[in-house]
Coordinates of C-alpha atoms and ligand atoms in Angstrom, one line a residue:
X1480 CA -1.2 -14.0 10.5
X1481 CA 1.3 -15.9 8.1
X1482 CA 4.7 -16.7 9.2
X1483 CA 3.9 -15.7 12.7
X1484 CA 5.4 -19.0 14.2
X1485 CA 9.2 -19.0 15.0
X1486 CA 10.7 -22.3 13.8
X1487 CA 14.2 -22.1 15.1
X1488 CA 15.5 -25.7 14.2
X1489 CA 14.4 -25.0 10.2
X1490 CA 16.5 -24.1 7.2
X1491 CA 15.7 -20.3 6.8
X1492 CA 14.1 -19.2 3.5
X1493 CA 14.6 -15.5 2.8
X1494 CA 11.9 -14.7 0.1
X1495 CA 12.9 -11.3 -1.5
X1496 CA 10.1 -9.8 -3.7
X1497 CA 9.5 -6.0 -4.7
X1498 CA 6.2 -5.7 -2.7
X1499 CA 5.5 -7.5 1.2
X1500 CA 2.2 -9.1 1.3
X1501 CA 1.0 -6.4 3.3
X1502 CA -1.0 -3.4 3.2
X1503 CA 0.0 -1.1 5.5
X1504 CA -1.9 2.2 6.8
X1505 CA -0.4 4.9 8.9
X1506 CA -2.7 5.2 12.2
X1507 CA -0.6 7.7 14.2
X1508 CA 3.0 8.9 14.3
X1509 CA 4.5 5.6 15.3
X1510 CA 1.3 3.0 14.7
X1511 CA 0.5 0.8 11.7
X1512 CA -2.4 -1.2 10.7
X1513 CA -1.3 -4.1 8.7
X1514 CA -3.0 -6.6 6.9
X1515 CA -1.9 -9.7 4.9
X1516 CA -2.8 -9.8 1.5
X1517 CA -2.8 -13.8 0.4
X1518 CA -2.2 -13.7 -3.0
X1519 CA -0.4 -16.7 -5.1
X1520 CA 2.8 -16.3 -3.8
X1521 CA 1.7 -16.0 -0.2
X1522 CA -0.2 -19.1 -0.1
X1523 CA 2.4 -20.9 -2.1
X1524 CA 4.9 -20.2 0.6
X1525 CA 2.4 -20.8 3.6
X1526 CA 2.4 -24.3 2.5
X1527 CA 6.2 -24.8 2.6
X1528 CA 6.4 -26.1 6.0
X1529 CA 9.8 -27.4 6.0
X1530 CA 11.6 -24.0 6.1
X1531 CA 11.4 -20.9 8.2
X1532 CA 10.2 -18.4 5.7
X1533 CA 10.8 -14.6 6.1
X1534 CA 9.8 -12.0 3.6
X1535 CA 12.0 -8.8 2.5
X1536 CA 10.3 -6.0 0.1
X1537 CA 9.0 -2.5 -0.2
X1538 CA 5.8 -2.0 2.0
X1539 CA 4.5 0.1 -0.6
X1540 CA 4.2 3.4 1.3
X1541 CA 6.6 6.1 1.6
X1542 CA 7.8 6.3 5.0
X1543 CA 10.1 9.2 5.1
X1544 CA 10.7 9.8 9.0
X1545 CA 12.5 7.6 11.4
X1546 CA 10.1 7.0 13.9
X1547 CA 7.8 5.9 11.3
X1548 CA 10.1 3.4 10.0
X1549 CA 11.1 2.0 13.3
X1550 CA 7.5 1.6 14.2
X1551 CA 6.7 0.0 10.6
X1552 CA 9.6 -2.2 10.9
X1553 CA 8.5 -3.4 14.3
X1554 CA 5.1 -4.3 13.3
X1555 CA 6.0 -6.1 10.0
X1556 CA 8.7 -8.0 12.4
X1557 CA 5.5 -9.8 13.9
X1558 CA 4.8 -10.9 10.5
X1559 CA 7.7 -12.2 9.8
X1560 CA 8.3 -9.5 7.3
X1561 CA 11.4 -7.2 6.9
X1562 CA 10.7 -3.8 4.9
X1563 CA 13.2 -2.1 2.6
X1564 CA 12.2 1.5 2.7
X1565 CA 12.2 3.3 -0.8
X1566 CA 12.0 7.3 -1.2
X1567 CA 9.7 8.7 -3.6
X1568 CA 12.2 9.4 -6.3
X1569 CA 13.2 5.9 -6.5
X1570 CA 9.9 4.6 -6.8
X1571 CA 9.1 6.8 -9.3
X1572 CA 12.4 6.1 -11.3
X1573 CA 12.5 2.3 -10.6
X1574 CA 9.2 0.9 -9.8
X1575 CA 7.0 3.3 -12.0
X1576 CA 10.0 3.9 -14.5
X1577 CA 12.0 0.8 -15.4
X1578 CA 9.8 -1.7 -13.9
X1579 CA 6.5 -0.8 -14.6
X1580 CA 7.4 1.5 -18.0
X1581 CA 9.9 -0.5 -19.6
X1582 CA 10.5 -4.0 -18.5
X1583 CA 6.8 -5.1 -17.7
X1584 CA 5.4 -3.9 -21.4
X1585 CA 8.6 -5.4 -23.0
X1586 CA 8.7 -8.6 -21.2
X1587 CA 4.5 -9.1 -22.3
X1588 CA 5.4 -8.2 -26.2
X1589 CA 4.1 -4.5 -26.1
X1590 CA 7.8 -3.1 -26.9
X1591 CA 9.8 -0.4 -25.8
X1592 CA 8.1 3.0 -25.2
X1593 CA 7.6 4.8 -28.5
X1594 CA 5.1 7.3 -29.4
X1595 CA 3.4 8.5 -26.3
X1596 CA 5.1 6.2 -24.1
X1597 CA 8.4 7.9 -25.2
X1598 CA 7.4 11.2 -24.7
X1599 CA 6.3 10.4 -20.9
X1600 CA 9.4 8.1 -20.3
X1601 CA 12.3 10.2 -18.9
X1602 CA 16.2 8.7 -20.0
X1603 CA 16.1 4.9 -19.7
X1604 CA 19.9 5.4 -18.5
X1605 CA 18.2 7.4 -15.5
X1606 CA 15.8 4.7 -14.8
X1607 CA 18.2 1.9 -15.4
X1608 CA 20.7 3.5 -12.6
X1609 CA 17.7 4.0 -10.1
X1610 CA 16.9 0.0 -10.7
X1611 CA 20.4 -1.0 -10.0
X1612 CA 20.3 1.4 -6.8
X1613 CA 17.1 0.0 -6.0
X1614 CA 18.5 -3.7 -6.2
X1615 CA 21.0 -2.6 -4.2
X1616 CA 19.1 -1.2 -1.4
X1617 CA 17.3 -5.0 -1.6
X1618 CA 20.9 -6.4 -1.4
X1619 CA 21.8 -4.5 1.3
X1620 CA 18.7 -5.4 3.7
X1621 CA 19.1 -9.2 2.6
X1622 CA 22.4 -9.1 3.6
X1623 CA 22.0 -7.6 7.0
X1624 CA 19.5 -10.7 7.9
X1625 CA 21.5 -13.2 6.4
X1626 CA 22.7 -16.1 8.0
X1627 CA 24.9 -18.9 6.8
X1628 CA 23.3 -21.4 5.0
X1629 CA 20.0 -19.5 4.7
X1630 CA 18.3 -19.9 1.2
X1631 CA 17.6 -16.5 -0.7
X1632 CA 14.9 -16.6 -3.1
X1633 CA 14.6 -13.6 -5.5
X1634 CA 11.2 -12.9 -7.5
X1635 CA 10.4 -11.5 -10.7
X1636 CA 11.5 -8.5 -13.1
X1637 CA 11.8 -6.0 -10.6
X1638 CA 15.0 -8.1 -8.8
X1639 CA 16.8 -9.1 -11.7
X1640 CA 20.0 -7.4 -10.4
X1641 CA 19.9 -9.0 -6.8
X1642 CA 21.4 -12.3 -7.7
X1643 CA 24.3 -10.3 -8.7
X1644 CA 24.5 -7.9 -5.8
X1645 CA 24.0 -10.9 -3.2
X1646 CA 27.1 -12.9 -5.0
X1647 CA 29.1 -9.9 -5.0
X1648 CA 28.7 -9.8 -0.8
X1649 CA 29.2 -13.7 -0.7
X1650 CA 29.4 -16.0 -3.4
X1651 CA 28.2 -18.6 -1.2
X1652 CA 25.0 -17.0 -0.5
X1653 CA 22.5 -19.8 -2.0
X1654 CA 20.3 -17.8 -4.6
X1655 CA 17.5 -18.7 -6.8
X1656 CA 15.7 -16.2 -9.0
X1657 CA 12.1 -16.7 -10.4
X1658 CA 10.6 -14.6 -12.7
X1659 CA 6.4 -14.7 -12.7
X1660 CA 5.9 -12.8 -15.9
X1661 CA 7.0 -14.3 -19.8
X1662 CA 10.3 -14.0 -20.5
X1663 CA 10.2 -12.8 -24.1
X1664 CA 11.8 -14.0 -27.7
X1665 CA 15.7 -13.1 -27.6
X1666 CA 14.9 -11.2 -30.4
X1667 CA 12.8 -8.7 -28.1
X1668 CA 15.0 -8.6 -25.4
X1669 CA 17.9 -7.6 -27.5
X1670 CA 15.9 -4.1 -28.1
X1671 CA 16.5 -3.5 -24.6
X1672 CA 19.7 -0.9 -24.2
X1673 CA 20.8 -2.9 -21.1
X1674 CA 20.2 -6.4 -22.3
X1675 CA 23.5 -7.8 -21.5
X1676 CA 23.9 -6.3 -17.9
X1677 CA 20.7 -7.8 -16.9
X1678 CA 21.1 -11.2 -18.2
X1679 CA 24.7 -11.2 -16.6
X1680 CA 23.3 -10.3 -13.3
X1681 CA 20.5 -12.9 -13.4
X1682 CA 23.1 -15.9 -14.3
X1683 CA 24.9 -14.9 -11.1
X1684 CA 21.9 -17.0 -9.3
X1685 CA 22.3 -20.5 -8.9
X1686 CA 18.7 -21.5 -10.2
X1687 CA 16.8 -19.5 -12.6
X1688 CA 13.2 -20.3 -12.8
X1689 CA 10.3 -19.6 -15.2
X1690 CA 6.5 -20.5 -15.4
X1691 CA 6.7 -22.6 -18.7
X1692 CA 9.2 -24.3 -20.8
X1693 CA 9.1 -21.8 -23.4
X1694 CA 10.0 -18.7 -21.3
X1695 CA 12.9 -20.9 -20.0
X1696 CA 14.1 -21.7 -23.8
X1697 CA 13.8 -17.8 -24.6
X1698 CA 16.1 -16.8 -21.8
X1699 CA 18.5 -19.6 -22.6
X1700 CA 18.7 -18.2 -26.4
X1701 CA 19.1 -14.7 -25.3
X1702 CA 22.0 -15.8 -23.3
X1703 CA 23.8 -17.6 -26.2
X1704 CA 22.7 -15.2 -28.9
X1705 CA 23.5 -12.1 -26.9
X1706 CA 26.3 -13.0 -24.4
X1707 CA 27.8 -15.6 -26.8
X1708 CA 27.7 -18.1 -23.9
X1709 CA 26.8 -22.0 -24.0
X1710 CA 23.2 -23.4 -23.8
X1711 CA 23.0 -26.9 -22.1
X1712 CA 20.1 -29.2 -21.4
X1713 CA 20.4 -28.0 -17.8
X1714 CA 21.0 -24.0 -18.3
X1715 CA 23.7 -21.7 -19.1
X1716 CA 27.6 -22.4 -18.9
X1717 CA 29.9 -19.5 -18.4
X1718 CA 33.5 -20.6 -17.8
X1719 CA 33.0 -23.5 -16.2
X1720 CA 30.1 -22.0 -14.3
X1721 CA 26.6 -23.4 -14.6
X1722 CA 23.6 -21.6 -14.0
X1723 CA 20.6 -24.1 -13.6
X1724 CA 17.5 -22.8 -15.4
X1725 CA 14.2 -24.5 -15.6
X1726 CA 10.4 -24.4 -15.7
X1727 CA 8.3 -24.4 -12.5
X1728 CA 4.8 -23.8 -13.3
X1729 CA 2.8 -22.5 -10.1
X1730 CA -0.5 -23.5 -9.4
X1731 CA -3.0 -22.4 -6.5
X1732 CA -3.9 -23.6 -2.9
X1733 CA -6.8 -25.5 -4.9
X1734 CA -8.3 -26.7 -1.2
X1735 CA -8.8 -22.9 0.1
X1736 CA -11.0 -22.4 -2.5
X1737 CA -12.6 -25.6 -2.5
X1738 CA -13.2 -25.3 1.1
X1739 CA -14.5 -21.6 1.0
X1740 CA -17.6 -22.8 -1.2
X1741 CA -18.9 -24.7 2.1
X1742 CA -19.0 -21.7 4.0
X1743 CA -22.3 -20.4 4.9
X1744 CA -21.6 -16.8 4.1
X1745 CA -20.3 -17.8 0.3
X1746 CA -23.3 -19.9 -0.1
X1747 CA -25.4 -16.7 0.8
X1748 CA -23.9 -14.6 -1.9
X1749 CA -24.1 -17.2 -4.0
X1750 CA -27.5 -17.3 -3.6
X1751 CA -28.0 -13.6 -3.8
X1752 CA -25.8 -13.4 -7.3
X1753 CA -28.4 -16.1 -8.6
X1754 CA -31.5 -14.6 -8.0
X1755 CA -30.0 -11.1 -9.1
X1756 CA -29.1 -12.6 -12.5
X1757 CA -31.9 -15.2 -12.8
X1758 CA -32.5 -16.1 -16.4
X1759 CA -29.2 -15.1 -17.4
X1760 CA -26.1 -16.7 -18.1
X1761 CA -23.2 -15.1 -16.4
X1762 CA -19.8 -14.6 -17.8
X1763 CA -16.9 -13.3 -15.6
X1764 CA -13.3 -11.3 -16.4
X1765 CA -11.4 -10.9 -13.3
X1766 CA -8.2 -9.0 -14.1
X1767 CA -6.1 -5.9 -12.6
X1768 CA -6.9 -3.2 -14.9
X1769 CA -3.5 -3.6 -17.0
X1770 CA -2.8 -3.3 -20.8
X1771 CA -1.4 -6.9 -20.7
X1772 CA -4.9 -8.2 -19.9
X1773 CA -6.7 -7.2 -23.0
X1774 CA -9.8 -6.2 -21.3
X1775 CA -10.9 -3.7 -24.2
X1776 CA -10.4 -6.3 -26.7
X1777 CA -12.4 -8.7 -24.6
X1778 CA -15.5 -6.2 -24.1
X1779 CA -15.4 -5.5 -28.1
X1780 CA -15.5 -9.4 -28.9
X1781 CA -18.5 -9.4 -26.3
X1782 CA -19.9 -6.5 -28.2
X1783 CA -19.4 -8.3 -31.7
X1784 CA -21.0 -11.4 -30.0
X1785 CA -24.1 -9.5 -29.0
X1786 CA -24.1 -7.8 -32.4
X1787 CA -24.3 -11.1 -34.5
X1788 CA -26.5 -12.9 -31.6
X1789 CA -29.6 -10.7 -31.2
X1790 CA -31.4 -13.9 -29.2
X1791 CA -29.2 -13.7 -26.6
X1792 CA -29.7 -9.6 -25.7
X1793 CA -31.0 -9.6 -22.0
X1794 CA -30.0 -13.6 -21.6
X1795 CA -26.3 -12.9 -20.7
X1796 CA -24.2 -10.6 -18.6
X1797 CA -20.9 -10.0 -18.6
X1798 CA -19.4 -9.0 -15.1
X1799 CA -16.0 -7.8 -15.6
X1800 CA -13.8 -6.7 -12.1
X1801 CA -10.9 -4.8 -13.0
X1802 CA -8.8 -4.2 -10.2
X1803 CA -6.8 -0.6 -10.5
X1804 CA -3.0 -1.1 -10.4
X1805 CA 0.2 1.2 -10.9
X1806 CA -2.2 4.2 -11.1
X1807 CA 0.8 6.8 -11.3
X1808 CA 1.8 5.2 -14.5
X1809 CA 0.3 7.2 -17.3
X1810 CA -0.1 4.3 -19.6
X1811 CA -2.6 2.8 -16.6
X1812 CA -4.6 6.0 -16.6
X1813 CA -5.3 6.4 -20.4
X1814 CA -6.6 2.6 -20.2
X1815 CA -9.0 3.2 -17.5
X1816 CA -10.7 6.0 -19.5
X1817 CA -10.5 3.9 -22.9
X1818 CA -12.3 0.7 -20.6
X1819 CA -14.9 3.0 -19.3
X1820 CA -15.5 4.8 -22.6
X1821 CA -16.3 1.3 -24.3
X1822 CA -18.5 0.0 -21.3
X1823 CA -20.6 3.1 -21.8
X1824 CA -20.8 3.2 -25.4
X1825 CA -22.0 -0.7 -25.3
X1826 CA -24.4 -0.7 -22.2
X1827 CA -25.9 2.5 -24.1
X1828 CA -26.2 0.3 -27.4
X1829 CA -27.4 -3.2 -25.8
X1830 CA -29.2 -1.9 -22.4
X1831 CA -32.5 -1.8 -21.7
X1832 CA -34.6 -0.2 -18.8
X1833 CA -34.1 -2.9 -16.7
X1834 CA -30.6 -4.5 -17.6
X1835 CA -27.3 -3.9 -19.0
X1836 CA -25.2 -6.3 -20.6
X1837 CA -21.8 -5.3 -18.9
X1838 CA -21.5 -4.7 -15.1
X1839 CA -17.9 -3.2 -14.8
X1840 CA -16.5 -2.4 -11.6
X1841 CA -12.9 -0.8 -10.7
X1842 CA -12.3 -2.6 -7.5
X1843 CA -11.0 -5.6 -6.1
X1844 CA -13.6 -7.9 -4.3
X1845 CA -13.0 -9.7 -0.8
X1846 CA -11.8 -13.6 -0.6
X1847 CA -15.5 -14.4 -0.3
X1848 CA -17.2 -12.4 -2.9
X1849 CA -14.7 -13.8 -5.2
X1850 CA -15.1 -17.4 -4.8
X1851 CA -19.1 -16.9 -4.9
X1852 CA -18.9 -15.0 -8.2
X1853 CA -16.4 -17.8 -9.7
X1854 CA -18.7 -20.4 -8.3
X1855 CA -22.1 -19.1 -10.1
X1856 CA -20.3 -18.2 -13.5
X1857 CA -21.1 -20.1 -16.5
X1858 CA -18.4 -18.7 -18.7
X1859 CA -15.2 -17.2 -17.7
X1860 CA -13.0 -15.1 -19.9
X1861 CA -9.5 -14.9 -19.5
X1862 CA -8.3 -13.2 -22.4
X1863 CA -4.9 -11.4 -21.7
X1864 CA -2.6 -10.7 -24.7
X1865 CA 0.3 -12.3 -22.7
X1866 CA 0.5 -13.5 -18.9
X1867 CA 3.3 -15.1 -17.4
X1868 CA 0.6 -17.7 -15.8
X1869 CA -2.7 -16.5 -15.2
X1870 CA -3.9 -17.7 -12.0
X1871 CA -7.9 -16.5 -12.3
X1872 CA -8.0 -19.4 -14.6
X1873 CA -7.0 -21.7 -12.2
X1874 CA -9.2 -20.1 -9.3
X1875 CA -12.1 -20.2 -11.5
X1876 CA -12.1 -24.0 -12.1
X1877 CA -11.1 -24.6 -8.6
X1878 CA -14.8 -23.4 -7.6
X1879 CA -16.4 -25.0 -10.5
X1880 CA -17.1 -28.6 -9.2
X1881 CA -20.8 -28.2 -9.3
X1882 CA -21.4 -25.9 -12.2
X1883 CA -18.7 -27.0 -14.5
X1884 CA -18.8 -23.8 -16.7
X1885 CA -16.6 -23.2 -19.8
X1886 CA -13.0 -21.6 -19.2
X1887 CA -12.2 -19.4 -22.5
X1888 CA -8.2 -19.0 -22.2
X1889 CA -6.1 -16.9 -24.1
X1890 CA -3.5 -19.0 -25.8
X1891 CA -0.8 -16.4 -25.0
X1892 CA -1.2 -17.1 -21.2
X1893 CA 1.1 -19.4 -19.3
X1894 CA -1.7 -21.2 -18.4
X1895 CA -2.8 -22.5 -21.7
X1896 CA 0.1 -24.8 -21.5
X1897 CA -1.7 -26.7 -18.6
X1898 CA -5.4 -26.0 -18.9
X1899 CA -5.0 -26.0 -22.7
X1900 CA -7.1 -29.5 -23.4
X1901 CA -9.8 -28.5 -21.0
X1902 CA -10.5 -24.8 -21.8
X1903 CA -11.6 -23.4 -25.1
X1904 CA -8.1 -21.6 -26.5
X1905 CA -8.3 -18.5 -28.4
X1906 CA -6.1 -15.5 -30.0
X1907 CA -7.1 -12.4 -27.6
X1908 CA -6.2 -10.3 -30.7
X1909 CA -8.7 -11.9 -33.0
X1910 CA -11.9 -10.3 -31.8
X1911 CA -14.5 -12.6 -34.3
X1912 CA -12.8 -15.5 -33.0
X1913 CA -13.4 -14.6 -29.4
X1914 CA -16.7 -13.6 -30.1
X1915 CA -17.7 -17.1 -31.5
X1916 CA -16.1 -18.8 -29.1
X1917 CA -18.6 -16.9 -26.6
X1918 CA -21.2 -18.3 -28.3
X1919 CA -19.8 -21.5 -28.7
X1920 CA -19.1 -21.5 -24.7
X1921 CA -22.6 -20.6 -23.7
X1922 CA -24.2 -23.4 -25.8
X1923 CA -21.8 -26.0 -25.3
X1924 CA -23.6 -29.3 -24.3
X1925 CA -23.3 -30.4 -20.7
X1926 CA -21.2 -33.7 -21.2
X1927 CA -18.7 -31.3 -23.1
X1928 CA -18.2 -29.2 -20.4
X1929 CA -18.2 -32.0 -17.8
X1930 CA -15.2 -33.7 -19.7
X1931 CA -13.2 -30.3 -20.1
X1932 CA -14.2 -29.7 -16.5
X1933 CA -12.9 -32.9 -15.4
X1934 CA -9.7 -32.4 -17.2
X1935 CA -8.6 -28.9 -15.8
X1936 CA -10.2 -29.7 -12.4
X1937 CA -7.6 -32.7 -11.9
X1938 CA -4.8 -30.3 -12.8
X1939 CA -5.7 -27.6 -10.7
X1940 CA -6.0 -29.8 -7.6
X1941 CA -2.6 -31.9 -8.2
X1942 CA -0.5 -28.9 -9.5
X1943 CA -0.8 -26.7 -6.5
X1944 CA 1.1 -23.7 -5.3
X1945 CA 2.7 -25.6 -2.5
X1946 CA 4.2 -28.3 -4.5
X1947 CA 5.6 -25.6 -6.9
X1948 CA 7.4 -23.7 -4.0
X1949 CA 8.8 -27.2 -2.2
X1950 CA 10.0 -28.4 -5.9
X1951 CA 11.7 -25.0 -6.6
X1952 CA 13.4 -25.0 -3.0
X1953 CA 14.7 -28.4 -3.2
X1954 CA 15.7 -27.9 -6.6
X1955 CA 18.0 -25.3 -5.4
X1956 CA 19.4 -27.2 -2.4
X1957 CA 20.4 -29.9 -4.9
X1958 CA 21.8 -27.4 -7.4
X1959 CA 24.2 -26.3 -5.0
X1960 CA 24.8 -29.5 -3.8
X1961 CA 25.8 -31.1 -7.3
X1962 CA 28.1 -27.4 -7.5
X1963 CA 29.9 -28.6 -4.7
X1964 CA 30.6 -32.1 -5.9
X1965 CA 31.7 -31.0 -9.2
X1966 CA 34.4 -28.3 -7.8
X1967 CA 35.5 -31.1 -5.6
X1968 CA 36.1 -33.8 -8.4
Ligands
G6P2904 C1 2.3 -9.0 -11.4 C2 3.9 -9.1 -10.6 C3 4.0 -9.3 -9.2 C4 3.4 -7.9 -8.7 C5 1.8 -8.0 -9.1 C6 1.0 -6.7 -8.7 O1 1.8 -10.0 -10.9 O2 4.4 -10.5 -11.6 O3 5.3 -9.2 -9.1 O4 3.4 -7.8 -7.4 O5 1.9 -8.0 -10.9 O6 1.6 -5.5 -9.3 P1 2.2 -4.3 -8.2 O7 2.8 -3.5 -9.4 O8 1.0 -3.9 -7.7 O9 3.2 -5.0 -7.3

């Protein structure tokens, strides 16, 4: 149970993200079963020991009644989590609509809704109003819990208005905002009807962070070109007020993965997998079932590889784990059936009575199963069309100390900037190139695999999530001290 310890003498860190790191299931009128989900952000913040951390966010379930809300608030408090309750209409307009049908695709270079997507999009303005309203609801909850001296760290594209709402409450609140997706070229951002309002709302923060230097540069360009503000080496300046903008690449808690590989239950699963796929090379894809992950393109590249390399038939298997996500958004429903259709066709074409080339699972795996799978994999395929960072690539590398498998990595994932020298970089849109890389990876000599793995392993084990979080928060504290000194001068 994370964050369960009181740490009364430490500075408080209020982490605000759209979703709380828990899954909540209602068991009775006034009781909930809660489970902590340890994603990248949670493990990053568990490692930050110098702060007393609390989470504020949406619990992911609709709780319309007061009794339920009270019970869930109480249960969450034990996990140092504070809920922001959103009703169905807001979730639909803000989360499904503005966040996931407009901002998410735009920030991943898929553009604003057009054709089919436009037909299912209700007015931008209605969704944008709901977005602002939802951000204000988050701000109200944060402000209710805020105590002087607290640091507020806002996360992701769902909460671009939050810095502004908080500063309107109290200009002294220390506010950081971090984007976990790419920030697109200013040419793309300027297509967004609410482009200026969003930029100005983010600029209310003291420190704005991105995973890569390119995303930070795109953001600064958007502010200079769209808002006419001045970009400086430190960030963006507006009438003497500087908003610091910088890159802070996230990592993983690599020790957690490395330690897990020693556990008997993980070893047991590895043994089972090795037996199950004996005599075949294992290729692995693990993605949320999202259009930015390039799953259809990846599977088509695998098909082309099989087509061009008959000697590999029956000697290689692709395990594709596609975790369902945002299933209320029509675009995601369409993607699910598209992927099923392609997998079925390829298995029909290249399968035999005893083996199929693609094993496709539409569900998530528990942590131990995941580690075992990473460890027995020969080639991992991370071929997102765009991706803020992509930590699957890091997790794979962390689990490969003995096998030294190959990572095929999209050049459009943030991770390409850090793992580029060890991975085989590909343009995921170029199916012929990905197919050729699969062949190259499967035949790669041991000494080249070793060299590439060592490079990546060193990076993954030295640039951890804990260090990422600690750096951002200390930079935020420093930024505020500097600003105070500037105003005193
Ligand atoms: C991405 C976003 C996160 C989000 C996650 C899962 O990684 O950057 O903010 O929480 O996807 O998506 P969901 O919509 O299920 O929260």
